[in-house]
Amino acid sequence: MADKVRIGFIGVGGIARHHLNQLKPISKAEVVALCDLNEAAAQAASSDHGGTVYTDYHRLLDQEELDAVYICVPPKFHSDAEILAAQKGCALFVEKPVALTLDKALEIQAAIEQAGVLSSVGYTMRYWLGICAAREFLAGKQASMVCCNRWGGIAGGPDHWWRNLDISGGQLVEQATHQVDAIRWMLGEIKSVWARYEQQSMAHHENFTIPASQALAFEMVNGTVGTLTCSCAMHKGGGGGGWDILLDGQRVSIQGMDAKLLPPPEGEDGALFSSMPQMNIDEGFVEAVATGDGASIRSTYADAVRSLEVTLAANESAATGKVVECRLGR
């Protein structure tokens, strides 16, 4: 077991800073290099967390001896960093979504598998207590329907890449991919998707090219049907989100970290609990790299590609009006 895990970061934006903060109290984690096109941002991150500053990730990968690399870049800009890092034997932590096209994601997946390195993707909800509890309760049961929503606001200001469809892929691909992934983790693979989007209500917002609201219906491989809606129309507050999963005579309701069984068993409040180890996603990744045992990683790169496929299928369905099949999880 390694005493220290030497870590490099490619991209030091908001999500990278979140991971850097979570790594700080982990004694085995040592941040040794940070790279960003914005040198001032990289310098600021280095001042807080340590590490040599780079503006070219090729130089970082050439010059540093690393055990692991975090890749925290906007969806469009996943290129060859993952491939080069894997070829150097580095474990990979990749922020979701892993790419904007399935071809690019599958290219990276092949490189990771060929190199035989550990990989983790930032699907943090797989570490949420409510999601874990629901997954355990649902194991071996046939769900009838799942209904999920994520209603919030617009990330960043007028110049933020999130509101640009060509860079982010839209809210479903970039953000509500968390909800899609949690559905897959709790209930199994999604077989087909039909989607519709609305954009006109928010078209007046500056540089806003993503849908304002997205709605999809889907069928799962096991026969469960479902709906998912997401919207960034609630930018003045009042949003929310959650999952309701219907079984024969029962409902599992998940709000934030809590999961409840409704109606509750007699004399109980219906709260569901998980027996899974409690940790955050960064603790799980560092532990896996330090020990060489991937058991604490709950979303590998290959698994995350399946969540990407579902969201890209929804985008295709909204554009064509047709039901789109998802094939990777068959």
GROMACS .gro file of C-alpha atoms in nm:
model
  330
    1MET     CA    1   0.000   0.000   0.000
    2ALA     CA    2   0.134   0.342  -0.099
    3ASP     CA    3   0.191   0.592   0.183
    4LYS     CA    4   0.119   0.881  -0.054
    5VAL     CA    5  -0.079   0.912  -0.376
    6ARG     CA    6   0.081   1.175  -0.599
    7ILE     CA    7  -0.196   1.359  -0.783
    8GLY     CA    8  -0.205   1.600  -1.076
    9PHE     CA    9  -0.500   1.813  -1.183
   10ILE     CA   10  -0.588   1.907  -1.540
   11GLY     CA   11  -0.838   2.190  -1.508
   12VAL     CA   12  -0.879   2.391  -1.186
   13GLY     CA   13  -1.228   2.538  -1.227
   14GLY     CA   14  -1.514   2.516  -0.979
   15ILE     CA   15  -1.553   2.138  -0.971
   16ALA     CA   16  -1.175   2.089  -0.945
   17ARG     CA   17  -1.165   2.322  -0.645
   18HIS     CA   18  -1.439   2.112  -0.484
   19HIS     CA   19  -1.228   1.798  -0.525
   20LEU     CA   20  -0.914   1.977  -0.405
   21ASN     CA   21  -1.097   2.078  -0.087
   22GLN     CA   22  -1.215   1.720  -0.032
   23LEU     CA   23  -0.863   1.586  -0.087
   24LYS     CA   24  -0.708   1.824   0.165
   25PRO     CA   25  -0.792   1.623   0.479
   26ILE     CA   26  -0.701   1.288   0.319
   27SER     CA   27  -0.356   1.208   0.456
   28LYS     CA   28  -0.259   0.981   0.167
   29ALA     CA   29  -0.342   1.243  -0.099
   30GLU     CA   30  -0.060   1.471  -0.218
   31VAL     CA   31  -0.139   1.727  -0.490
   32VAL     CA   32   0.187   1.780  -0.678
   33ALA     CA   33   0.083   1.948  -1.005
   34LEU     CA   34  -0.197   2.169  -1.136
   35CYS     CA   35  -0.267   2.269  -1.496
   36ASP     CA   36  -0.505   2.523  -1.643
   37LEU     CA   37  -0.505   2.752  -1.946
   38ASN     CA   38  -0.579   3.028  -1.695
   39GLU     CA   39  -0.241   3.052  -1.523
   40ALA     CA   40  -0.372   3.285  -1.254
   41ALA     CA   41  -0.637   3.029  -1.158
   42ALA     CA   42  -0.375   2.756  -1.142
   43GLN     CA   43  -0.150   2.977  -0.927
   44ALA     CA   44  -0.438   3.051  -0.691
   45ALA     CA   45  -0.514   2.680  -0.656
   46SER     CA   46  -0.146   2.608  -0.596
   47SER     CA   47  -0.135   2.871  -0.321
   48ASP     CA   48  -0.419   2.690  -0.142
   49HIS     CA   49  -0.330   2.328  -0.211
   50GLY     CA   50   0.033   2.313  -0.327
   51GLY     CA   51   0.166   2.177  -0.652
   52THR     CA   52   0.370   2.294  -0.949
   53VAL     CA   53   0.177   2.510  -1.194
   54TYR     CA   54   0.145   2.430  -1.566
   55THR     CA   55  -0.054   2.575  -1.854
   56ASP     CA   56   0.009   2.277  -2.086
   57TYR     CA   57  -0.104   1.935  -1.966
   58HIS     CA   58   0.135   1.763  -2.206
   59ARG     CA   59   0.425   1.919  -2.013
   60LEU     CA   60   0.267   1.821  -1.683
   61LEU     CA   61   0.235   1.457  -1.791
   62ASP     CA   62   0.589   1.456  -1.935
   63GLN     CA   63   0.761   1.611  -1.634
   64GLU     CA   64   0.575   1.480  -1.328
   65GLU     CA   65   0.583   1.137  -1.168
   66LEU     CA   66   0.217   1.083  -1.085
   67ASP     CA   67   0.004   0.807  -0.940
   68ALA     CA   68  -0.326   0.965  -1.041
   69VAL     CA   69  -0.468   1.245  -1.253
   70TYR     CA   70  -0.794   1.436  -1.207
   71ILE     CA   71  -0.938   1.562  -1.536
   72CYS     CA   72  -1.187   1.841  -1.468
   73VAL     CA   73  -1.258   2.013  -1.799
   74PRO     CA   74  -1.579   2.120  -1.976
   75PRO     CA   75  -1.743   1.835  -2.168
   76LYS     CA   76  -1.633   1.946  -2.514
   77PHE     CA   77  -1.266   1.960  -2.419
   78HIS     CA   78  -1.205   1.596  -2.334
   79SER     CA   79  -0.933   1.517  -2.587
   80ASP     CA   80  -0.618   1.312  -2.537
   81ALA     CA   81  -0.536   1.390  -2.172
   82GLU     CA   82  -0.706   1.075  -2.043
   83ILE     CA   83  -0.534   0.861  -2.307
   84LEU     CA   84  -0.187   1.002  -2.239
   85ALA     CA   85  -0.228   0.974  -1.862
   86ALA     CA   86  -0.346   0.613  -1.890
   87GLN     CA   87  -0.051   0.528  -2.113
   88LYS     CA   88   0.179   0.661  -1.839
   89GLY     CA   89   0.014   0.426  -1.591
   90CYS     CA   90  -0.181   0.692  -1.400
   91ALA     CA   91  -0.512   0.613  -1.237
   92LEU     CA   92  -0.782   0.847  -1.367
   93PHE     CA   93  -1.053   1.051  -1.200
   94VAL     CA   94  -1.264   1.205  -1.477
   95GLU     CA   95  -1.543   1.453  -1.416
   96LYS     CA   96  -1.880   1.381  -1.572
   97PRO     CA   97  -1.988   1.382  -1.846
   98VAL     CA   98  -1.688   1.197  -1.980
   99ALA     CA   99  -1.719   1.345  -2.332
  100LEU     CA  100  -1.968   1.503  -2.571
  101THR     CA  101  -1.965   1.220  -2.824
  102LEU     CA  102  -1.990   0.847  -2.777
  103ASP     CA  103  -1.703   0.791  -3.021
  104LYS     CA  104  -1.463   0.998  -2.810
  105ALA     CA  105  -1.578   0.830  -2.488
  106LEU     CA  106  -1.530   0.482  -2.635
  107GLU     CA  107  -1.183   0.580  -2.763
  108ILE     CA  108  -1.082   0.687  -2.412
  109GLN     CA  109  -1.244   0.378  -2.258
  110ALA     CA  110  -1.040   0.154  -2.488
  111ALA     CA  111  -0.717   0.331  -2.388
  112ILE     CA  112  -0.797   0.292  -2.017
  113GLU     CA  113  -0.874  -0.077  -2.058
  114GLN     CA  114  -0.562  -0.137  -2.266
  115ALA     CA  115  -0.345   0.035  -2.004
  116GLY     CA  116  -0.513  -0.154  -1.720
  117VAL     CA  117  -0.534   0.150  -1.492
  118LEU     CA  118  -0.798   0.228  -1.232
  119SER     CA  119  -1.064   0.481  -1.328
  120SER     CA  120  -1.335   0.669  -1.142
  121VAL     CA  121  -1.592   0.918  -1.272
  122GLY     CA  122  -1.747   1.194  -1.064
  123TYR     CA  123  -2.093   1.047  -1.010
  124THR     CA  124  -2.111   1.158  -0.649
  125MET     CA  125  -2.471   1.044  -0.595
  126ARG     CA  126  -2.350   0.684  -0.580
  127TYR     CA  127  -2.204   0.784  -0.241
  128TRP     CA  128  -2.522   0.953  -0.112
  129LEU     CA  129  -2.677   0.766   0.181
  130GLY     CA  130  -3.033   0.780   0.044
  131ILE     CA  131  -2.933   0.650  -0.297
  132CYS     CA  132  -2.728   0.371  -0.138
  133ALA     CA  133  -3.015   0.275   0.093
  134ALA     CA  134  -3.264   0.269  -0.194
  135ARG     CA  135  -3.031   0.059  -0.406
  136GLU     CA  136  -2.999  -0.200  -0.133
  137PHE     CA  137  -3.375  -0.208  -0.070
  138LEU     CA  138  -3.455  -0.240  -0.441
  139ALA     CA  139  -3.210  -0.523  -0.507
  140GLY     CA  140  -3.397  -0.824  -0.643
  141LYS     CA  141  -3.730  -0.638  -0.662
  142GLN     CA  142  -3.924  -0.545  -0.977
  143ALA     CA  143  -3.998  -0.174  -0.989
  144SER     CA  144  -4.296  -0.061  -1.193
  145MET     CA  145  -4.206   0.305  -1.254
  146VAL     CA  146  -3.952   0.569  -1.158
  147CYS     CA  147  -4.020   0.944  -1.174
  148CYS     CA  148  -3.731   1.186  -1.129
  149ASN     CA  149  -3.681   1.560  -1.154
  150ARG     CA  150  -3.403   1.817  -1.121
  151TRP     CA  151  -3.522   2.178  -1.136
  152GLY     CA  152  -3.269   2.453  -1.075
  153GLY     CA  153  -3.101   2.756  -1.223
  154ILE     CA  154  -2.833   2.856  -1.473
  155ALA     CA  155  -2.473   2.782  -1.380
  156GLY     CA  156  -2.240   3.080  -1.392
  157GLY     CA  157  -2.274   3.418  -1.561
  158PRO     CA  158  -2.337   3.518  -1.924
  159ASP     CA  159  -1.989   3.406  -2.035
  160HIS     CA  160  -1.997   3.066  -1.863
  161TRP     CA  161  -1.954   2.766  -2.091
  162TRP     CA  162  -2.245   2.579  -1.924
  163ARG     CA  163  -2.509   2.778  -2.112
  164ASN     CA  164  -2.344   2.703  -2.449
  165LEU     CA  165  -2.494   2.388  -2.604
  166ASP     CA  166  -2.185   2.317  -2.817
  167ILE     CA  167  -1.962   2.306  -2.508
  168SER     CA  168  -2.184   2.157  -2.235
  169GLY     CA  169  -2.433   1.947  -2.429
  170GLY     CA  170  -2.715   2.100  -2.224
  171GLN     CA  171  -2.835   2.049  -1.869
  172LEU     CA  172  -2.930   1.683  -1.911
  173VAL     CA  173  -2.591   1.585  -2.054
  174GLU     CA  174  -2.385   1.796  -1.814
  175GLN     CA  175  -2.583   1.810  -1.489
  176ALA     CA  176  -2.890   1.585  -1.475
  177THR     CA  177  -2.659   1.307  -1.591
  178HIS     CA  178  -2.627   1.258  -1.213
  179GLN     CA  179  -2.997   1.167  -1.195
  180VAL     CA  180  -2.969   0.935  -1.496
  181ASP     CA  181  -2.669   0.762  -1.345
  182ALA     CA  182  -2.842   0.719  -1.008
  183ILE     CA  183  -3.141   0.559  -1.181
  184ARG     CA  184  -2.909   0.315  -1.358
  185TRP     CA  185  -2.726   0.236  -1.034
  186MET     CA  186  -3.045   0.172  -0.838
  187LEU     CA  187  -3.255  -0.003  -1.103
  188GLY     CA  188  -3.045  -0.126  -1.396
  189GLU     CA  189  -2.985  -0.032  -1.756
  190ILE     CA  190  -3.201   0.193  -1.972
  191LYS     CA  191  -3.315   0.037  -2.299
  192SER     CA  192  -3.472   0.325  -2.495
  193VAL     CA  193  -3.546   0.697  -2.464
  194TRP     CA  194  -3.800   0.942  -2.607
  195ALA     CA  195  -3.747   1.312  -2.532
  196ARG     CA  196  -3.882   1.662  -2.592
  197TYR     CA  197  -3.713   1.995  -2.509
  198GLU     CA  198  -3.825   2.359  -2.471
  199GLN     CA  199  -3.599   2.661  -2.521
  200GLN     CA  200  -3.802   2.965  -2.627
  201SER     CA  201  -3.905   3.071  -2.275
  202MET     CA  202  -3.544   3.153  -2.187
  203ALA     CA  203  -3.400   3.239  -2.529
  204HIS     CA  204  -3.365   3.604  -2.423
  205HIS     CA  205  -3.092   3.520  -2.171
  206GLU     CA  206  -2.749   3.627  -2.295
  207ASN     CA  207  -2.547   3.356  -2.475
  208PHE     CA  208  -2.811   3.099  -2.378
  209THR     CA  209  -2.828   2.820  -2.637
  210ILE     CA  210  -2.923   2.518  -2.423
  211PRO     CA  211  -3.280   2.395  -2.365
  212ALA     CA  212  -3.461   2.560  -2.076
  213SER     CA  213  -3.648   2.242  -1.990
  214GLN     CA  214  -3.603   1.880  -2.093
  215ALA     CA  215  -3.845   1.591  -2.050
  216LEU     CA  216  -3.785   1.228  -2.133
  217ALA     CA  217  -3.965   0.900  -2.103
  218PHE     CA  218  -3.769   0.578  -2.099
  219GLU     CA  219  -3.796   0.202  -2.078
  220MET     CA  220  -3.549  -0.008  -1.886
  221VAL     CA  221  -3.410  -0.346  -1.986
  222ASN     CA  222  -3.599  -0.508  -1.697
  223GLY     CA  223  -3.931  -0.357  -1.810
  224THR     CA  224  -3.952  -0.069  -1.561
  225VAL     CA  225  -4.075   0.254  -1.721
  226GLY     CA  226  -3.983   0.604  -1.615
  227THR     CA  227  -3.977   0.977  -1.665
  228LEU     CA  228  -3.712   1.238  -1.597
  229THR     CA  229  -3.748   1.613  -1.622
  230CYS     CA  230  -3.483   1.877  -1.575
  231SER     CA  231  -3.500   2.253  -1.604
  232CYS     CA  232  -3.283   2.557  -1.541
  233ALA     CA  233  -3.588   2.788  -1.541
  234MET     CA  234  -3.580   2.817  -1.161
  235HIS     CA  235  -3.287   3.060  -1.161
  236LYS     CA  236  -3.456   3.283  -0.901
  237GLY     CA  237  -3.497   2.996  -0.655
  238GLY     CA  238  -3.776   2.754  -0.575
  239GLY     CA  239  -3.628   2.454  -0.752
  240GLY     CA  240  -3.589   2.103  -0.624
  241GLY     CA  241  -3.543   1.742  -0.717
  242GLY     CA  242  -3.580   1.381  -0.620
  243TRP     CA  243  -3.685   1.031  -0.717
  244ASP     CA  244  -4.006   0.833  -0.663
  245ILE     CA  245  -3.988   0.462  -0.739
  246LEU     CA  246  -4.313   0.264  -0.745
  247LEU     CA  247  -4.334  -0.105  -0.668
  248ASP     CA  248  -4.633  -0.331  -0.605
  249GLY     CA  249  -4.805  -0.152  -0.317
  250GLN     CA  250  -4.497   0.048  -0.216
  251ARG     CA  251  -4.312   0.368  -0.303
  252VAL     CA  252  -3.949   0.455  -0.238
  253SER     CA  253  -3.916   0.832  -0.210
  254ILE     CA  254  -3.568   0.987  -0.219
  255GLN     CA  255  -3.503   1.350  -0.128
  256GLY     CA  256  -3.142   1.454  -0.090
  257MET     CA  257  -2.964   1.215   0.148
  258ASP     CA  258  -3.285   1.055   0.274
  259ALA     CA  259  -3.483   0.759   0.141
  260LYS     CA  260  -3.821   0.650   0.277
  261LEU     CA  261  -4.054   0.359   0.216
  262LEU     CA  262  -4.419   0.464   0.177
  263PRO     CA  263  -4.650   0.368   0.327
  264PRO     CA  264  -4.414   0.294   0.617
  265PRO     CA  265  -4.426  -0.044   0.788
  266GLU     CA  266  -4.651  -0.043   1.094
  267GLY     CA  267  -4.481   0.122   1.390
  268GLU     CA  268  -4.193   0.258   1.179
  269ASP     CA  269  -4.120   0.588   1.002
  270GLY     CA  270  -4.019   0.420   0.677
  271ALA     CA  271  -3.660   0.546   0.675
  272LEU     CA  272  -3.424   0.328   0.472
  273PHE     CA  273  -3.060   0.284   0.572
  274SER     CA  274  -2.750   0.162   0.391
  275SER     CA  275  -2.492  -0.090   0.506
  276MET     CA  276  -2.238   0.039   0.252
  277PRO     CA  277  -1.917   0.204   0.383
  278GLN     CA  278  -1.965   0.578   0.433
  279MET     CA  279  -1.712   0.780   0.235
  280ASN     CA  280  -1.704   1.056  -0.022
  281ILE     CA  281  -1.601   0.995  -0.381
  282ASP     CA  282  -1.249   1.134  -0.337
  283GLU     CA  283  -1.180   0.918  -0.032
  284GLY     CA  284  -1.291   0.618  -0.234
  285PHE     CA  285  -1.065   0.705  -0.525
  286VAL     CA  286  -0.753   0.772  -0.316
  287GLU     CA  287  -0.806   0.450  -0.120
  288ALA     CA  288  -0.835   0.254  -0.446
  289VAL     CA  289  -0.515   0.402  -0.589
  290ALA     CA  290  -0.321   0.357  -0.263
  291THR     CA  291  -0.419  -0.010  -0.230
  292GLY     CA  292  -0.453  -0.104  -0.597
  293ASP     CA  293  -0.802  -0.237  -0.514
  294GLY     CA  294  -1.087  -0.071  -0.703
  295ALA     CA  295  -1.362  -0.192  -0.467
  296SER     CA  296  -1.418   0.160  -0.327
  297ILE     CA  297  -1.479   0.304  -0.677
  298ARG     CA  298  -1.850   0.300  -0.754
  299SER     CA  299  -1.844   0.437  -1.111
  300THR     CA  300  -1.571   0.326  -1.348
  301TYR     CA  301  -1.511   0.502  -1.678
  302ALA     CA  302  -1.673   0.218  -1.874
  303ASP     CA  303  -1.983   0.235  -1.654
  304ALA     CA  304  -2.002   0.614  -1.691
  305VAL     CA  305  -2.002   0.584  -2.071
  306ARG     CA  306  -2.340   0.409  -2.040
  307SER     CA  307  -2.485   0.710  -1.857
  308LEU     CA  308  -2.347   0.935  -2.130
  309GLU     CA  309  -2.512   0.716  -2.394
  310VAL     CA  310  -2.854   0.767  -2.234
  311THR     CA  311  -2.827   1.147  -2.227
  312LEU     CA  312  -2.695   1.165  -2.582
  313ALA     CA  313  -2.980   0.937  -2.691
  314ALA     CA  314  -3.224   1.185  -2.535
  315ASN     CA  315  -3.064   1.472  -2.730
  316GLU     CA  316  -3.096   1.268  -3.050
  317SER     CA  317  -3.458   1.183  -2.975
  318ALA     CA  318  -3.547   1.547  -2.910
  319ALA     CA  319  -3.388   1.642  -3.245
  320THR     CA  320  -3.545   1.363  -3.452
  321GLY     CA  321  -3.874   1.300  -3.273
  322LYS     CA  322  -3.797   0.929  -3.263
  323VAL     CA  323  -3.744   0.675  -2.988
  324VAL     CA  324  -3.368   0.608  -2.961
  325GLU     CA  325  -3.228   0.275  -2.847
  326CYS     CA  326  -2.941   0.250  -2.596
  327ARG     CA  327  -2.719  -0.046  -2.680
  328LEU     CA  328  -2.419  -0.045  -2.444
  329GLY     CA  329  -2.611  -0.181  -2.146
  330ARG     CA  330  -2.774  -0.472  -2.329
   0.00000   0.00000   0.00000
